[in-house]
Short mmCIF file of N, CA and C in Angstrom, two decimals:
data_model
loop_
_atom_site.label_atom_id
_atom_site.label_comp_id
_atom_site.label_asym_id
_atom_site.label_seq_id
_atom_site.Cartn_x
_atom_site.Cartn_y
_atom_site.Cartn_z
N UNK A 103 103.50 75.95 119.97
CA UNK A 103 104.32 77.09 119.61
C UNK A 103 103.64 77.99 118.58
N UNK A 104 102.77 77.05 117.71
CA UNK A 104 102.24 77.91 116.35
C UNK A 104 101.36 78.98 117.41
N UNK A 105 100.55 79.07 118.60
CA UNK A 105 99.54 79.90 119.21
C UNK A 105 100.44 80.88 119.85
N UNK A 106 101.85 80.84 120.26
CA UNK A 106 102.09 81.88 121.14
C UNK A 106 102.82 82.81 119.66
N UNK A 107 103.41 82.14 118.71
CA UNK A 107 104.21 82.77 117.71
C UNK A 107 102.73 83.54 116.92
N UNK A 108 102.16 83.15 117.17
CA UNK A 108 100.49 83.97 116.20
C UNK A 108 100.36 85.39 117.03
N UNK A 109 100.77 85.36 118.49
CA UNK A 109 100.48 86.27 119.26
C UNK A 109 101.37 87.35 119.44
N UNK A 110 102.42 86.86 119.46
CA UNK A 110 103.53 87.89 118.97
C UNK A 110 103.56 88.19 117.44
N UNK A 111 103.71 87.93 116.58
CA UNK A 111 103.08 88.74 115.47
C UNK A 111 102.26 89.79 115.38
N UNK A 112 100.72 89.38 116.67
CA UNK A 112 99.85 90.17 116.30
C UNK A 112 99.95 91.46 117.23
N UNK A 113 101.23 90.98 118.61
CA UNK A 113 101.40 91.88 119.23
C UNK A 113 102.78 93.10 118.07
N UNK A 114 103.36 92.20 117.74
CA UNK A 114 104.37 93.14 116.84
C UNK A 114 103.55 94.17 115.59
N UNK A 115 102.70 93.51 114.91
CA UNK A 115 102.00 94.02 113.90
C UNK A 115 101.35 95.52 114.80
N UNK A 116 100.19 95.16 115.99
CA UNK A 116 100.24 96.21 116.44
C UNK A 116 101.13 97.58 116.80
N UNK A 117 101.93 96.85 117.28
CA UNK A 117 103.10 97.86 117.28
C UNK A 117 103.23 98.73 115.98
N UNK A 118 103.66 97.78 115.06
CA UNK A 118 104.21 98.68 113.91
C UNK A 118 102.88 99.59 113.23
N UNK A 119 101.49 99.19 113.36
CA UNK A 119 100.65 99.70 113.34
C UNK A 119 100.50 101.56 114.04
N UNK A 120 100.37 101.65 115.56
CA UNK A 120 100.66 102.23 115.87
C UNK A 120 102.03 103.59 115.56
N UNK A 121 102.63 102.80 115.39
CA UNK A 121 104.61 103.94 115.17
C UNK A 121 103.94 104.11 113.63
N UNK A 122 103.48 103.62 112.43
CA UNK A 122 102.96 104.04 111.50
C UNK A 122 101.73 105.12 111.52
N UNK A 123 100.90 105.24 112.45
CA UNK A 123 99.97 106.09 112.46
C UNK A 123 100.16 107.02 112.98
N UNK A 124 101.96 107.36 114.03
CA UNK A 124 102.10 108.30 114.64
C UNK A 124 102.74 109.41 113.61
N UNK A 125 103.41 108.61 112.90
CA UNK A 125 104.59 108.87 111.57
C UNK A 125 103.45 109.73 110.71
N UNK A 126 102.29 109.28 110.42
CA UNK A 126 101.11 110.19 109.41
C UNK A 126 101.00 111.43 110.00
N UNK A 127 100.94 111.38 111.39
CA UNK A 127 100.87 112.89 111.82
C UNK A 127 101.91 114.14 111.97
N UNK A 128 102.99 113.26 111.39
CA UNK A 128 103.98 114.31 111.41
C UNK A 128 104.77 114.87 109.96
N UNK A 129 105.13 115.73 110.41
CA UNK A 129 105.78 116.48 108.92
C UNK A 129 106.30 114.78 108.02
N UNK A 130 106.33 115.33 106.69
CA UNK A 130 106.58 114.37 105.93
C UNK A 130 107.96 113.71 105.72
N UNK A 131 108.46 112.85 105.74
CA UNK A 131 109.54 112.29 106.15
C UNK A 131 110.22 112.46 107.63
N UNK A 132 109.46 112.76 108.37
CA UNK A 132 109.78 112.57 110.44
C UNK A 132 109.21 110.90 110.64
N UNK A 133 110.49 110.55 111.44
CA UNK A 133 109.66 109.54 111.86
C UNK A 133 109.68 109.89 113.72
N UNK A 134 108.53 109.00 113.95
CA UNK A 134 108.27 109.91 116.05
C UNK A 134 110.01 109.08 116.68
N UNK A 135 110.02 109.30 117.95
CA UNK A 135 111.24 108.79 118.67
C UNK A 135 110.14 107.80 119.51
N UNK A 136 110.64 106.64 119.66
CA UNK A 136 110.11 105.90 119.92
C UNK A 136 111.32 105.22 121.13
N UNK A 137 110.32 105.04 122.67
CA UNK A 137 111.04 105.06 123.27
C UNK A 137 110.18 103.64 124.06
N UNK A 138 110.72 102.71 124.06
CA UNK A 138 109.90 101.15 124.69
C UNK A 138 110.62 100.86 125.93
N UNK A 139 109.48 100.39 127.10
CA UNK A 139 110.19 99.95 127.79
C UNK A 139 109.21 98.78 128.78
N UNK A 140 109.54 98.20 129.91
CA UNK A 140 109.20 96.99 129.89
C UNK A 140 109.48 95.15 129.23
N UNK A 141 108.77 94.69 130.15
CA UNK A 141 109.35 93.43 130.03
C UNK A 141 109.32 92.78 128.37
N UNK A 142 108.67 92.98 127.79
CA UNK A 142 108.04 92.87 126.10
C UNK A 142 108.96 94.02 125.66
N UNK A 143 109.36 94.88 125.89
CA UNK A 143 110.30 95.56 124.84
C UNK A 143 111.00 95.21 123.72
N UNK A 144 111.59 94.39 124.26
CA UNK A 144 112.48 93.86 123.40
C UNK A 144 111.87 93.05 121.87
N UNK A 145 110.67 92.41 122.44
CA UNK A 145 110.04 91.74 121.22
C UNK A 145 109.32 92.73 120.21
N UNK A 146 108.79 94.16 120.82
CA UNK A 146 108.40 95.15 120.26
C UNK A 146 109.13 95.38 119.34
N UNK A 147 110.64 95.96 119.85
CA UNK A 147 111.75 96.37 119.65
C UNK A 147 111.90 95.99 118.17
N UNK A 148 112.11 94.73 117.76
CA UNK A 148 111.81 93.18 116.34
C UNK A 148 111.08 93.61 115.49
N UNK A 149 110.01 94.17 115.81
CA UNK A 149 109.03 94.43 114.84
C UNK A 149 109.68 96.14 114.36
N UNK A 150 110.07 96.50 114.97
CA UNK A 150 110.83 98.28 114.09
C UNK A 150 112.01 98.14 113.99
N UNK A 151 112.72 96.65 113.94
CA UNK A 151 113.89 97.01 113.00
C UNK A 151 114.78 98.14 113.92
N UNK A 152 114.69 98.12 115.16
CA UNK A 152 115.72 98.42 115.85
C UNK A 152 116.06 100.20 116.17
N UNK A 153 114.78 100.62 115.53
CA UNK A 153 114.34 102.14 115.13
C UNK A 153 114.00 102.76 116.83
N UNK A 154 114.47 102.10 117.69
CA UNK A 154 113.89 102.99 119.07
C UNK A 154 114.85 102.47 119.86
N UNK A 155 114.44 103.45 121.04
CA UNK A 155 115.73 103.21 122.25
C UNK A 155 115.13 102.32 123.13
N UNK A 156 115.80 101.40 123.96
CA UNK A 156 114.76 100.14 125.01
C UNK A 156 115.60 100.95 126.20
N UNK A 157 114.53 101.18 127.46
CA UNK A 157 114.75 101.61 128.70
C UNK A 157 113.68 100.60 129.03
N UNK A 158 114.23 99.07 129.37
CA UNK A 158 113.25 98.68 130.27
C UNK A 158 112.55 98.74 131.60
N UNK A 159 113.92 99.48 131.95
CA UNK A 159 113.43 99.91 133.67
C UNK A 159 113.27 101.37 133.93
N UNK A 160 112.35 102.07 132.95
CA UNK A 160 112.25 103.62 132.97
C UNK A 160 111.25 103.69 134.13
N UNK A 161 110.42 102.57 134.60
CA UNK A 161 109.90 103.31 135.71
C UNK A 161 110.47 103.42 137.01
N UNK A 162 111.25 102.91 137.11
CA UNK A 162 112.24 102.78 138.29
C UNK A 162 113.08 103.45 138.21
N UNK A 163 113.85 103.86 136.49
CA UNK A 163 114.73 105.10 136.87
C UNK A 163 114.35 106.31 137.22
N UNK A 164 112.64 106.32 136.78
CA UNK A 164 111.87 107.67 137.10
C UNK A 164 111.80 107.84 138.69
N UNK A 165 111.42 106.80 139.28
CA UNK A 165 111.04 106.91 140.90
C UNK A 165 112.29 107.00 141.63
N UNK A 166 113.44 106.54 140.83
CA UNK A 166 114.49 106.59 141.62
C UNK A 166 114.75 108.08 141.97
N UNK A 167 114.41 108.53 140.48
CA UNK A 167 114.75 110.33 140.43
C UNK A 167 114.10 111.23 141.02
N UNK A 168 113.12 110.75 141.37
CA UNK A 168 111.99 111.68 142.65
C UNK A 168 112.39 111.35 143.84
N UNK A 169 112.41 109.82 144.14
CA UNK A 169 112.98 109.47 145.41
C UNK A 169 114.62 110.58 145.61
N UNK A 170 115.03 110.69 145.12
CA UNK A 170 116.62 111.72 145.06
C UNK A 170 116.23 112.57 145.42
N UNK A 171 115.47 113.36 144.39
CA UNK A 171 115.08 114.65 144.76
C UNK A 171 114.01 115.21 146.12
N UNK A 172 113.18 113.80 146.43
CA UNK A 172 112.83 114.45 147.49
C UNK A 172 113.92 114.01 148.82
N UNK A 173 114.65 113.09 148.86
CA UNK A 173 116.08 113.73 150.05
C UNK A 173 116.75 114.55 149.78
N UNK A 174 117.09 115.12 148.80
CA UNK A 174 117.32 116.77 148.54
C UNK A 174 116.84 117.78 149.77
N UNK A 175 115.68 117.79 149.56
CA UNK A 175 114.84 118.56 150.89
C UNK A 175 115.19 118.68 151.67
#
């Protein structure tokens, strides 16, 4: 357990790594919108304290929405 819990840490740390370096580029006190999705979301999610929205199935709601629009046609 100690090897997979080392890995999520280092996957969470990244995370918060990242959403911190996006945050430097923006006006001072903005933080970015942070939008996760996928099967790991949720553990992402842990590491920001709950600071983003989880769409785990955004790629499927995306294709669903093209698939629509092209029977529209």
């Amino acid at each position: 357990d100690a090897g997979a819990d080392g890995v999520l840490l280092s996957f969470q740390g990244g995370i918060k790594e990242t959403v911190a370096r996006l945050a430097a580029g923006l006006p001072r006190g903005t933080m970015p919108h942070i939008i996760l999705t996928g099967g790991n979301a949720k553990f992402a999610a842990q590491a920001l304290n709950g600071n983003v929205l989880l769409r785990p199935l955004l790629v499927l709601e995306g294709l669903r929405i093209i698939g629509e629009h092209l029977l529209e046609d």
